[in-house]
Short mmCIF file of C-alpha atoms and ligand atoms in Angstrom, two decimals:
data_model
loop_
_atom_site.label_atom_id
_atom_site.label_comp_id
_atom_site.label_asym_id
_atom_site.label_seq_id
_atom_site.Cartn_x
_atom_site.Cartn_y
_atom_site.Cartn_z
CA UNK K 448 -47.20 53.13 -120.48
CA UNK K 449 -43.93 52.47 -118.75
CA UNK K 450 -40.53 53.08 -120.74
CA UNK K 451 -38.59 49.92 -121.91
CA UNK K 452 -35.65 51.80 -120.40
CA UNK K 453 -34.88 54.77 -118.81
CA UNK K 454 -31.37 56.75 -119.53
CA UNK K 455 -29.70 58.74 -117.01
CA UNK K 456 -26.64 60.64 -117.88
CA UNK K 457 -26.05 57.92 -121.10
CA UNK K 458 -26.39 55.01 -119.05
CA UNK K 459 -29.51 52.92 -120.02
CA UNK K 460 -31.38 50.72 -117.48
CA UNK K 461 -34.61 48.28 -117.85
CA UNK K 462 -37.06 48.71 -116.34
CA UNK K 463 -39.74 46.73 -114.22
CA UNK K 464 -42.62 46.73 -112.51
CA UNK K 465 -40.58 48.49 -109.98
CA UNK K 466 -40.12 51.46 -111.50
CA UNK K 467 -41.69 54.07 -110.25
CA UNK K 468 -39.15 56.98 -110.76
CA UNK K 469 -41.34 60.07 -113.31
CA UNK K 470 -39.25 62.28 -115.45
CA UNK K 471 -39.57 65.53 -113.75
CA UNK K 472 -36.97 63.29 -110.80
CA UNK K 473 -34.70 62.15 -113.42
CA UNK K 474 -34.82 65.74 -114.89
CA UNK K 475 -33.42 67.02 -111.47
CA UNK K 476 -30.51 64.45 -111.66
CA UNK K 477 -28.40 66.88 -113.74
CA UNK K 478 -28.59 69.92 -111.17
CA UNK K 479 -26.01 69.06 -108.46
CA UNK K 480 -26.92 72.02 -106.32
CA UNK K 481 -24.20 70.95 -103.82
CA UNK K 482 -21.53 72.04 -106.52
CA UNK K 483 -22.69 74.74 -108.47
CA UNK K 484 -20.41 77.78 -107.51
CA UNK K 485 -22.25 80.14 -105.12
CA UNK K 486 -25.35 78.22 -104.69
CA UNK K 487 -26.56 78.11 -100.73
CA UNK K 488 -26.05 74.20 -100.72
CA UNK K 489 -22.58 74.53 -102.16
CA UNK K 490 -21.93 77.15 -99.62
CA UNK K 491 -23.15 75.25 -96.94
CA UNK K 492 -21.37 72.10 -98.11
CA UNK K 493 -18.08 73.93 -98.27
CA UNK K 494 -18.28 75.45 -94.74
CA UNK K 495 -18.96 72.55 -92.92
CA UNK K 496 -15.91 70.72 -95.09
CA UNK K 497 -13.91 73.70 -93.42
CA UNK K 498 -14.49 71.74 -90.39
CA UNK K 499 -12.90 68.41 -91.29
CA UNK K 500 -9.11 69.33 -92.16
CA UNK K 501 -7.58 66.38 -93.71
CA UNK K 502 -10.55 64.81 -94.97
CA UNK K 503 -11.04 63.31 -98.22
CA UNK K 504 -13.95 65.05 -99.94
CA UNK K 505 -16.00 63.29 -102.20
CA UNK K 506 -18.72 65.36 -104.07
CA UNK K 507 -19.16 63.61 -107.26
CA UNK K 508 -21.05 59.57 -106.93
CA UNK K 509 -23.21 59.04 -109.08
CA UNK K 510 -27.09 58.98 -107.87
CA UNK K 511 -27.99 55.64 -109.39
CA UNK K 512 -26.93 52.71 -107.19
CA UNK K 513 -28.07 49.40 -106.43
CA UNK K 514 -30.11 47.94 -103.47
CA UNK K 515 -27.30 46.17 -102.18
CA UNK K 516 -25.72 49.86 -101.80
CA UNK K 517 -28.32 51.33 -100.41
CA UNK K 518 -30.24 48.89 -98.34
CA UNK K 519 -28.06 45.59 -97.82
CA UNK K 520 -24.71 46.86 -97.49
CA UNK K 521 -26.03 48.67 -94.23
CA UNK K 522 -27.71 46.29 -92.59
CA UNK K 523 -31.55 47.38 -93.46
CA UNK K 524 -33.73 44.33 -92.77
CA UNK K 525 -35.79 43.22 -95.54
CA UNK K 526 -39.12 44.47 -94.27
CA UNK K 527 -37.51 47.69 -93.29
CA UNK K 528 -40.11 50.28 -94.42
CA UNK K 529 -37.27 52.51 -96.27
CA UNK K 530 -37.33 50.07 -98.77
CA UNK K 531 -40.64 50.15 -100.17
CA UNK K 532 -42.08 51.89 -103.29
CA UNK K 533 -44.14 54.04 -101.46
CA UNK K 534 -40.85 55.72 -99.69
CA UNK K 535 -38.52 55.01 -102.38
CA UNK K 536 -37.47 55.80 -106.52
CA UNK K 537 -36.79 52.38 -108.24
CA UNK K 538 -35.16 52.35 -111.44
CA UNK K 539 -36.14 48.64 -111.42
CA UNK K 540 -35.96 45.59 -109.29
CA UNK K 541 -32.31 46.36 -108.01
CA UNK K 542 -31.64 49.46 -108.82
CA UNK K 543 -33.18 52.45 -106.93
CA UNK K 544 -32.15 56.75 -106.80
CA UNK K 545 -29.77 56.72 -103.55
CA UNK K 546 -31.89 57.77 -100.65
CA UNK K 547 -29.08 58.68 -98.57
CA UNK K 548 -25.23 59.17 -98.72
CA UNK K 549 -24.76 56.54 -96.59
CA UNK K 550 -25.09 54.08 -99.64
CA UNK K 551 -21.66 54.87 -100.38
CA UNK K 552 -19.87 54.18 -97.02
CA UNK K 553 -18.97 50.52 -97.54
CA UNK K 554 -17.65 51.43 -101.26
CA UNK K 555 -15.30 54.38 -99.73
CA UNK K 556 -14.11 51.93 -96.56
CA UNK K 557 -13.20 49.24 -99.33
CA UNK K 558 -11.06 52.02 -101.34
CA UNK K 559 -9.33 52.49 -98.11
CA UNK K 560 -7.82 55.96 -99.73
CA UNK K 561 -8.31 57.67 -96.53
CA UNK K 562 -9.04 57.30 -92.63
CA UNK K 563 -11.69 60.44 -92.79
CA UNK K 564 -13.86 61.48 -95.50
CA UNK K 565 -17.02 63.36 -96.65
CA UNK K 566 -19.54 62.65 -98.87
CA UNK K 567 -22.25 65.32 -100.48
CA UNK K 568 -24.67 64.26 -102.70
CA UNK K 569 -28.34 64.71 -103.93
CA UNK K 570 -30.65 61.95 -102.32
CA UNK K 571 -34.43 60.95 -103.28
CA UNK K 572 -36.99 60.00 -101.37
CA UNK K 573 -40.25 60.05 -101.95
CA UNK K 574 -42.71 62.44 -99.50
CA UNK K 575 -44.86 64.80 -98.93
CA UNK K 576 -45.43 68.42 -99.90
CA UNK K 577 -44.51 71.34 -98.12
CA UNK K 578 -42.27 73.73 -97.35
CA UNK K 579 -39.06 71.52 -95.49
CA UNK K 580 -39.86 68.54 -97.73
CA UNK K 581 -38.57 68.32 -101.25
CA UNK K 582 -38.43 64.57 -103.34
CA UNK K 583 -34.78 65.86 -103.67
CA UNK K 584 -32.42 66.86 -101.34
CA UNK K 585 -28.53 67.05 -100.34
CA UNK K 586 -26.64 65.00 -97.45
CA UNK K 587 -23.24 65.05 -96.35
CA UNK K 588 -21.78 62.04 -95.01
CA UNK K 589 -19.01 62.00 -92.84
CA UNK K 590 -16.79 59.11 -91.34
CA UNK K 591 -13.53 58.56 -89.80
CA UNK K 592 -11.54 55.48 -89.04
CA UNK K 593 -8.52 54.11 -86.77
CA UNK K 594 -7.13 51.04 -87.42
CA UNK K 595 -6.71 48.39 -84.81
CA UNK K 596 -3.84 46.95 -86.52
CA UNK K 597 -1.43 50.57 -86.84
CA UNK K 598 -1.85 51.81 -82.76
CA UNK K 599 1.86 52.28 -81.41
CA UNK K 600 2.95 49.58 -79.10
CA UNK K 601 2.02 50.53 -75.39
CA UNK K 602 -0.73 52.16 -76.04
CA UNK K 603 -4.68 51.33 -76.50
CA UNK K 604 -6.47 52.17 -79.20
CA UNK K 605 -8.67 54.09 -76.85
CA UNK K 606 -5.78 56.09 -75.82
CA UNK K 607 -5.13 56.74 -79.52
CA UNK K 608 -8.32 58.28 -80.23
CA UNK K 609 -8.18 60.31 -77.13
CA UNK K 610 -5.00 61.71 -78.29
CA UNK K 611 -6.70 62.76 -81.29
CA UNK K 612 -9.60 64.46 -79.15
CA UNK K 613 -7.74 66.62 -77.86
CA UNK K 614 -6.60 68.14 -81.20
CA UNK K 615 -10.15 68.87 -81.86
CA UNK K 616 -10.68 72.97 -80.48
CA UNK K 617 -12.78 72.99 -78.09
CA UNK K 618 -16.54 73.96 -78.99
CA UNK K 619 -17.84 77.25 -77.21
CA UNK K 620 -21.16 76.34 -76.64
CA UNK K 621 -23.87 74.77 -73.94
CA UNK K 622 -24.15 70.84 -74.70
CA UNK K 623 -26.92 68.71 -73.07
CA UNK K 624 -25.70 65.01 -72.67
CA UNK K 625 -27.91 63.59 -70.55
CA UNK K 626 -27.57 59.77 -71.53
CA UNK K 627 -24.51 57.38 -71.11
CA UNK K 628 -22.73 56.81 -74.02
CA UNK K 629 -23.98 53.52 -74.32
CA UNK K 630 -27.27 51.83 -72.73
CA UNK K 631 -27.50 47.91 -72.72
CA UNK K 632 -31.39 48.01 -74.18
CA UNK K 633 -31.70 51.28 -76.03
CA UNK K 634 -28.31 52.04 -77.26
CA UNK K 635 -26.04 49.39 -76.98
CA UNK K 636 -22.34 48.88 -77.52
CA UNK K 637 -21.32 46.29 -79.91
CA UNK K 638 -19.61 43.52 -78.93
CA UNK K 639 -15.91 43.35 -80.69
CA UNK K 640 -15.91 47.60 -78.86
CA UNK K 641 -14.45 48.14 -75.60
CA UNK K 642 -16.45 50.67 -73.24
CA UNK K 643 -12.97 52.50 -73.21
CA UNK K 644 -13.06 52.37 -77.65
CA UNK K 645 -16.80 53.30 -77.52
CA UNK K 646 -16.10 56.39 -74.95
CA UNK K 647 -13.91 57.57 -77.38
CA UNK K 648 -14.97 57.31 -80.73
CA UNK K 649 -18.07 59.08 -79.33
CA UNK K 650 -16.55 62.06 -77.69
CA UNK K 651 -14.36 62.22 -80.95
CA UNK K 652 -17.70 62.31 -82.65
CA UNK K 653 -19.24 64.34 -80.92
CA UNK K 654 -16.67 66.78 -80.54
CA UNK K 655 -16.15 67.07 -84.45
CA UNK K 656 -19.94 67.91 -85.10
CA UNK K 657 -20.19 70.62 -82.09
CA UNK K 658 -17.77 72.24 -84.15
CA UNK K 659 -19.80 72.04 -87.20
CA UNK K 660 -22.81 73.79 -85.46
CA UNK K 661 -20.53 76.43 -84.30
CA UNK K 662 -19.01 77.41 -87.26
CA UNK K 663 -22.62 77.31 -88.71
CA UNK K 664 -24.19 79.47 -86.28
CA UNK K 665 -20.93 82.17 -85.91
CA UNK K 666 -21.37 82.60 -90.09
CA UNK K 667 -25.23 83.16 -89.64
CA UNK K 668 -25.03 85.39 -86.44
CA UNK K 669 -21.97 87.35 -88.73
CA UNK K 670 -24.64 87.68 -91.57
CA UNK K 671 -27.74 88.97 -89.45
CA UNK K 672 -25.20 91.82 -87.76
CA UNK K 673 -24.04 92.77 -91.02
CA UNK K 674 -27.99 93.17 -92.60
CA UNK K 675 -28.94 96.04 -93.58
CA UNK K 676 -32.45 95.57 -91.94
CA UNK K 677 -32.24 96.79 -88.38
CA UNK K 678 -34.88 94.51 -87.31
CA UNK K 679 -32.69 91.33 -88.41
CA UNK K 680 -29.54 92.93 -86.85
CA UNK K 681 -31.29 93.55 -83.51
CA UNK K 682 -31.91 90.27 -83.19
CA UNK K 683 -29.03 88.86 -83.86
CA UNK K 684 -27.66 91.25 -80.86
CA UNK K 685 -30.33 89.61 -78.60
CA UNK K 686 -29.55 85.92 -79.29
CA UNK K 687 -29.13 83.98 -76.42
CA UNK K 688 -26.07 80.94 -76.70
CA UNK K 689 -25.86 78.71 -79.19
CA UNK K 690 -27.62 75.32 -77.22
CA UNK K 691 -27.91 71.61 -78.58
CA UNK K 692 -28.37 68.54 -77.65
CA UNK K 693 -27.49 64.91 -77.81
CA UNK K 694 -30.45 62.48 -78.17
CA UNK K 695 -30.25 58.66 -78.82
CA UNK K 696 -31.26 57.51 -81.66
CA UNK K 697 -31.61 53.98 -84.02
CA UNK K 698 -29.92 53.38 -87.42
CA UNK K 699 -29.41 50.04 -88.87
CA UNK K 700 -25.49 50.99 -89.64
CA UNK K 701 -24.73 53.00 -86.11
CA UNK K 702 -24.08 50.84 -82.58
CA UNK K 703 -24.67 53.44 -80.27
CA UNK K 704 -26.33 55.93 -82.27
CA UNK K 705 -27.16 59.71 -81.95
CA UNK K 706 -28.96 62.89 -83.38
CA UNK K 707 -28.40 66.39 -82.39
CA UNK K 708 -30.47 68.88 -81.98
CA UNK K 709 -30.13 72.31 -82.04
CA UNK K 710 -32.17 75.10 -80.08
CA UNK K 711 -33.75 77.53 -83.00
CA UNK K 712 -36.36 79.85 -82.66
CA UNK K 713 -37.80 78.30 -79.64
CA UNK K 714 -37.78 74.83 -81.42
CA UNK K 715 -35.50 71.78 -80.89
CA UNK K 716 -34.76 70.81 -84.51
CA UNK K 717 -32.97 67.72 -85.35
CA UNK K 718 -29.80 68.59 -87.85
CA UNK K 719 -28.34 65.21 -88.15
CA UNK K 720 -27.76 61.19 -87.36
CA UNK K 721 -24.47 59.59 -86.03
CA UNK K 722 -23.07 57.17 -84.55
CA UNK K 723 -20.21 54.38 -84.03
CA UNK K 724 -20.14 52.46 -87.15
CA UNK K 725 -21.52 49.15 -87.64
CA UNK K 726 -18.54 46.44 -87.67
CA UNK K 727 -20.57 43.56 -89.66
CA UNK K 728 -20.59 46.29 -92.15
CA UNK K 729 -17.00 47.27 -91.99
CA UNK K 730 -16.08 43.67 -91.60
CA UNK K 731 -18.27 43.33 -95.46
CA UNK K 732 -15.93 46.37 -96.96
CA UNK K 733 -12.40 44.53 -96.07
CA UNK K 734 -11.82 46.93 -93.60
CA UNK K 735 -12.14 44.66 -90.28
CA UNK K 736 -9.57 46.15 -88.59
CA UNK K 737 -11.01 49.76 -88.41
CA UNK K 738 -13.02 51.29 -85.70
CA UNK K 739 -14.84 54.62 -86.20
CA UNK K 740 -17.49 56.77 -86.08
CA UNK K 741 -20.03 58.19 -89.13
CA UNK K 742 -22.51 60.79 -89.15
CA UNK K 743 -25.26 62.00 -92.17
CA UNK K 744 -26.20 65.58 -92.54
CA UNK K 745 -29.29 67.62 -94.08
CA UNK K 746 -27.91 70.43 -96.24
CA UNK K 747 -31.18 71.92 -97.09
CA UNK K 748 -31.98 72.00 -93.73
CA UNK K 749 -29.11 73.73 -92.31
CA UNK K 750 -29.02 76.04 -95.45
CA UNK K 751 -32.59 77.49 -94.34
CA UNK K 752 -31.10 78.07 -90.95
CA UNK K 753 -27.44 79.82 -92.35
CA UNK K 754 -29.75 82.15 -94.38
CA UNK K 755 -33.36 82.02 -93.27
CA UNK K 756 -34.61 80.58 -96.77
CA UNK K 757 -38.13 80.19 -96.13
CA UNK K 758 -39.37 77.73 -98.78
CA UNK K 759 -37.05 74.64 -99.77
CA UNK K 760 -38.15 74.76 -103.56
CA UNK K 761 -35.88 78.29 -103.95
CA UNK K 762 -32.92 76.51 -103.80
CA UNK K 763 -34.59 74.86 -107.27
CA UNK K 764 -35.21 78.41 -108.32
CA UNK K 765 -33.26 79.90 -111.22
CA UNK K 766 -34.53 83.16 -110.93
CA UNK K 767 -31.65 85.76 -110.36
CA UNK K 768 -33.75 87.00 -107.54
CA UNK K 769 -33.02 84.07 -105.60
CA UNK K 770 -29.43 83.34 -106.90
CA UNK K 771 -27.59 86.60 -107.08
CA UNK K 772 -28.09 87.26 -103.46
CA UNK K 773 -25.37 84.20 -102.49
CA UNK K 774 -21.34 84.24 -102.94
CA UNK K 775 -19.15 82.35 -100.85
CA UNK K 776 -16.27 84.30 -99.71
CA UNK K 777 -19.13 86.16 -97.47
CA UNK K 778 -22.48 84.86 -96.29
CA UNK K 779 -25.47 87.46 -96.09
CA UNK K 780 -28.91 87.34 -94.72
CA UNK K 781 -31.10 85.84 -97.70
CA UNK K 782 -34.11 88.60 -98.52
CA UNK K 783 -37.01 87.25 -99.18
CA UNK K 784 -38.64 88.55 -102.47
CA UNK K 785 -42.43 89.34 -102.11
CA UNK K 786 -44.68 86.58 -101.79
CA UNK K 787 -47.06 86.01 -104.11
CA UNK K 788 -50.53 85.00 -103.84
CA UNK K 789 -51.59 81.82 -102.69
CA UNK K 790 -54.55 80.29 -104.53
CA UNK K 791 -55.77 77.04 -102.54
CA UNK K 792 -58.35 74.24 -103.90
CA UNK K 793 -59.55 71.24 -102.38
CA UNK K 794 -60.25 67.93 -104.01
CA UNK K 795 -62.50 65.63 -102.11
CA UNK K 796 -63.01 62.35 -103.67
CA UNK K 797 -64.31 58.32 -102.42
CA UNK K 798 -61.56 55.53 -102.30
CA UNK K 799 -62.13 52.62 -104.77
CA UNK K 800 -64.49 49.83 -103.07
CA UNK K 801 -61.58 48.03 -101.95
CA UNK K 802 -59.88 49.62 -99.25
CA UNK K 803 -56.80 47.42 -98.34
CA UNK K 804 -55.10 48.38 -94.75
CA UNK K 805 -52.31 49.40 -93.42
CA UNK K 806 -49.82 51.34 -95.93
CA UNK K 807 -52.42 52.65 -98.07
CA UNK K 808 -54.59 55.95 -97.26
CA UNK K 809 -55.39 56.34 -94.21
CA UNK K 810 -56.52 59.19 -91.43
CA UNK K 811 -53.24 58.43 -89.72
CA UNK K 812 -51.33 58.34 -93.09
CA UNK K 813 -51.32 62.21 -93.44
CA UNK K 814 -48.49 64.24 -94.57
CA UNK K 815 -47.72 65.79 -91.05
CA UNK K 816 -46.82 62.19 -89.82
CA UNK K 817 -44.37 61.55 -92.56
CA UNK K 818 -40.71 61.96 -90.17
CA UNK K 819 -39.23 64.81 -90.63
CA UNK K 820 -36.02 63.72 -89.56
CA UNK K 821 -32.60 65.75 -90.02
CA UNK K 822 -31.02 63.29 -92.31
CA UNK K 823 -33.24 60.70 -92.73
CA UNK K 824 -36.19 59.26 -91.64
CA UNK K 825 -34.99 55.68 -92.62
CA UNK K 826 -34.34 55.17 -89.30
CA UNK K 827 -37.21 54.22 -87.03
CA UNK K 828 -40.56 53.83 -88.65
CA UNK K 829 -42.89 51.09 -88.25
CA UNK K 830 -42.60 47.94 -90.74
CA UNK K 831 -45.16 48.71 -94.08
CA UNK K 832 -46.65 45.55 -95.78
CA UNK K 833 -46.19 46.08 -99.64
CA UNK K 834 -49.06 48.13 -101.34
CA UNK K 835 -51.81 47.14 -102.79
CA UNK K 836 -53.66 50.53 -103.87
CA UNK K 837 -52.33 53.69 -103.21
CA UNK K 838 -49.92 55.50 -100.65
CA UNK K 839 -50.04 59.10 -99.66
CA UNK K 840 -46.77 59.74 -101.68
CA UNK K 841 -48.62 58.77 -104.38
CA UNK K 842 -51.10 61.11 -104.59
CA UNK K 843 -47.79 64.01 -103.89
CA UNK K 844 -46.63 62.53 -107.07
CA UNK K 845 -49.75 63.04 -109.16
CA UNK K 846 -49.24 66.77 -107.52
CA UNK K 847 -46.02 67.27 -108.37
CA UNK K 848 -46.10 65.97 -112.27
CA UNK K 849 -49.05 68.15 -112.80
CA UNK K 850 -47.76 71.12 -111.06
CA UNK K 851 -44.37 70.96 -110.56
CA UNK K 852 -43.03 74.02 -107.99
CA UNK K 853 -46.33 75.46 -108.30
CA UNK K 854 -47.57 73.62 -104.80
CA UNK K 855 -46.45 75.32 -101.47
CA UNK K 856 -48.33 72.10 -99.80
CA UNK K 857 -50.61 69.53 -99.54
CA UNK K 858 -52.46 68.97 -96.24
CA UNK K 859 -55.01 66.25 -95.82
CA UNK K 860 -58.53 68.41 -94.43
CA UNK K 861 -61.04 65.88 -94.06
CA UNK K 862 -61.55 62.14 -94.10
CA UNK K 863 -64.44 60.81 -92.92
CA UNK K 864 -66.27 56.65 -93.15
CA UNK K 865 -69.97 56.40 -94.49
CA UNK K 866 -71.73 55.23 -91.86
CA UNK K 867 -73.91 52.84 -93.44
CA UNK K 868 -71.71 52.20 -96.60
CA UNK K 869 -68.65 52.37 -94.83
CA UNK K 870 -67.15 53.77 -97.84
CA UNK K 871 -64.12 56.01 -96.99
CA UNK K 872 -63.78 59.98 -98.23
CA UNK K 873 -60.73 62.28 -97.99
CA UNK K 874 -60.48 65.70 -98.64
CA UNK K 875 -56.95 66.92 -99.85
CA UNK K 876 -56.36 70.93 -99.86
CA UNK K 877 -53.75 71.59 -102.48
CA UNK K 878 -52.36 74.95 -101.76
CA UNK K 879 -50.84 76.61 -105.23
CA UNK K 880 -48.27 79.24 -105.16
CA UNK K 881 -45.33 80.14 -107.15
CA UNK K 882 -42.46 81.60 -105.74
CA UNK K 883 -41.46 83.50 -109.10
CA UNK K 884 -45.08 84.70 -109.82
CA UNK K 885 -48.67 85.50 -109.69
CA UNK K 886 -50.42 82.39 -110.66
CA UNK K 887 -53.81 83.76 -112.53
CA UNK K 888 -56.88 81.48 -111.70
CA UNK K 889 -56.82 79.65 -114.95
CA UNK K 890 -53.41 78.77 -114.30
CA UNK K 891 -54.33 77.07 -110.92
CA UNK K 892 -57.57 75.66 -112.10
CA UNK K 893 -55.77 74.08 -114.88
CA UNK K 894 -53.31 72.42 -112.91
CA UNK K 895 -56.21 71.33 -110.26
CA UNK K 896 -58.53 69.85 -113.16
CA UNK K 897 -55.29 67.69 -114.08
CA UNK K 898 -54.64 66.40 -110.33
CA UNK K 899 -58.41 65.54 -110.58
CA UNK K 900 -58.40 63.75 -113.78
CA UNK K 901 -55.31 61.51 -112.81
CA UNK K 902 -56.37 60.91 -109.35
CA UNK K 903 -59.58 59.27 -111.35
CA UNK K 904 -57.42 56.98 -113.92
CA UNK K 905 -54.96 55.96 -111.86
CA UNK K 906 -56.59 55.12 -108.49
CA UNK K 907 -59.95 54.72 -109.67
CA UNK K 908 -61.48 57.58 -107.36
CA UNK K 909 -64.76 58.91 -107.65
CA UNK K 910 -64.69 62.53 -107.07
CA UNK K 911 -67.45 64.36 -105.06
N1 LIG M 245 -28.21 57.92 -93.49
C1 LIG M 245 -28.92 58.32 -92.30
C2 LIG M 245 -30.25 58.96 -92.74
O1 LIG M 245 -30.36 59.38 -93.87
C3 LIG M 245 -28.11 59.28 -91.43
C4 LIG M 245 -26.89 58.65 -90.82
C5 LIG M 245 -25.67 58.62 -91.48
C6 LIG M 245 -26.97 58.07 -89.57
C7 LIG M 245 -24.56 58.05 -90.91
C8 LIG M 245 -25.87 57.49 -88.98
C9 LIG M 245 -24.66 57.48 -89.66
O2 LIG M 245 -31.18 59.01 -91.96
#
């Protein structure tokens, strides 16, 4: 029942047995949240800009790109689980929905318009359901060069970059560090790098982003003091500093590589992933003389933080409720509108006879496993072997085309092994609420009969 072809913004592509990208994605292609005027992403995406002066800013590639792009140019290996289509939208064969910004890094090196530049765009991937996940979301990449070739005579290119770290204001807040910048095992430097050139690309790095968070968290601690609910405005008088922290990290493009983390509510979160860039893939985008660092950001995520947005499907919301409450020359507290009434139903059904390992359904494949990583999760997951029957996403996507924003989330409940059949049953709770209204019963049974129906003709179920 596939389409020949699919169009997306008048451009027609074939499609495969690859293609596993359903309309209500390629319906979301047209929304670019990250530049409609006012909208929290856009908001968000312009502040942190604010923070890279001189910058090229590039907020308009096209979501369509090939897997050289998004995969190859970066230096994912070929059983690298990111690249399956359980975690990923393929158009066809070689053409996928971008699942990060980073598929555009070797294309903007090879332009060579500009030493440092952003990127925001809407990325795909496919995931679970609930209230931080989303099948669409917005990244900013950032990257900045030097070139080998254009340092001064007597001086290094280390010496360069320090000069340039000192330009950088100087972030008021409490940093944890504790790792080297480079580890021989864990996080090593690569070879054509200096320990000097690492050193320094790093603290430039790091540096730049510590300045991102504080902007960040000055605008949202402005916001609370300004509410007009004392509870929000006491609080934001009782804040302790602003704390992160530097953890290492793995990214097929980054040699050493880092995320930060930021101290929330209690909470470490992770915000974003970094590092020194790759120089194989530099080397690929005719830029072999540069040297630099690049880092990939979560809008969404730091959105819900700048505001407090509760649910990441209101940033699909058109409702003026949601919308009005957000202008850009000043940020406010977002207040939520009442919640409505949550209206959960389980489906409990038996896997087909055949139960194939691994990547399909499994106790240990549920929801609350899939990383929920700042920018990413591309980064270090365990190698999948190509599917067979059917992967947890799958069943998110049966959700989601029956019931669109009408699922908070999905949470696996039970799962339990026949003893003497050894026939495997899970029990899914699918938890319906709308964020614009009272769903009536019919409403949410309707929706629930459909889930049932296609979990039966496309995975061959049996429901209990
Ligand atoms: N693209 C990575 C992700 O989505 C984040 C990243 C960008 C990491 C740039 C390092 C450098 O997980």
């Amino acid at each position: 029942s596939r389409p020949k072809e699919l169009t997306i913004h008048g451009k027609s592509y074939q499609t495969d047995s690859w293609t596993n990208v359903p309309s209500t994605i390629l319906e979301t292609v047209s929304r670019k949240l990250h530049q409609q005027d006012n909208h929290p992403i856009s908001i968000t995406r312009k502040l942190i800009e604010s923070r890279f002066p001189g910058y090229q800013h590039h907020n308009d590639f096209f979501p369509v790109v090939t897997v050289g792009q998004n995969f190859d140019s970066l230096g994912f290996p070929l059983d690298h689980p990111g690249r399956s289509r359980t975690d990923t939208y393929y158009i066809n064969k070689h053409t996928v929905l971008r699942t990060h910004t980073s598929a555009h890094q070797a294309d903007v090196f090879r332009a060579n318009t500009s030493s440092g530049f952003t990127i925001s765009a809407d990325v795909y991937r496919r995931d679970a359901i609930d209230r931080s996940h989303y099948p669409v979301f917005h990244q900013m990449e950032g990257a900045m060069t030097w070139d080998r070739n254009a340092v001064p005579e007597g001086k290094t290119l280390a010496q360069l970059i320090w000069e340039d770290v000192e330009k950088l204001p100087k972030p008021d807040i409490v940093v944890e560090d504790p790792n080297p910048t480079t580890h021989p095992e864990r996080n090593p430097l690569q070879k054509p790098h200096t320990q000097e050139e690492a050193e320094a690309v790093a603290a430039h790095l790091k540096r730049s982003l510590e300045n991102v968070v504080v902007e960040i968290f000055s605008k949202a601690k402005e916001a609370a003091a300004a509410s007009t609910i004392d509870e929000v405005r006491n609080q934001a008088q009782s804040q302790e500093p602003l704390k992160v922290r530097w953890i290492e990290a793995y990214f097929p493009f980054t040699s050493p590589s880092w995320e930060l983390e930021i101290f929330w509510q209690g909470d470490w979160l992770e915000v974003l992933g970094c590092g020194v860039i790759s120089q194989p893939l530099l080397d690929n985008a005719d830029a072999p003389s540069r040297v630099g660092w690049a880092f990939g950001i979560g809008l969404e995520r730091i959105a819900m933080l700048l505001y407090e947005i509760p649910d990441i499907r209101l940033f699909w919301s058109k409702d003026s409720r949601f919308l009005s409450q957000f202008d850009e020359k000043k940020i406010c507290r977002f207040v939520p509108f009442s919640k409505y009434p949550a209206a959960p139903r389980d489906v409990a059904f038996w896997l087909p006879k055949v139960v194939p390992q691994d990547d399909v359904v499994t106790a240990t494949a549920s929801n609350t496993s899939t990383s929920p990583s700042p920018a990413g999760g591309l980064a270090s997951e365990a190698a999948a072997a190509p599917t067979l029957a059917f992967h947890e996403n799958d069943i998110m996507e049966i959700v989601r085309s029956a019931a669109g924003d009408s699922v908070e989330d999905v949470t696996l409940v039970d799962e339990f092994t026949h003893p003497k059949t050894g026939r495997r049953s899970l029990c899914y709770r699918i938890n319906y609420r709308s964020l614009e209204s009272t769903l009536t019963k019919e409403q949410a049974n309707d929706m629930h009969d459909k889930i049932r129906q296609e979990l039966v003709s496309k995975f061959g179920v049996e429901l209990r």
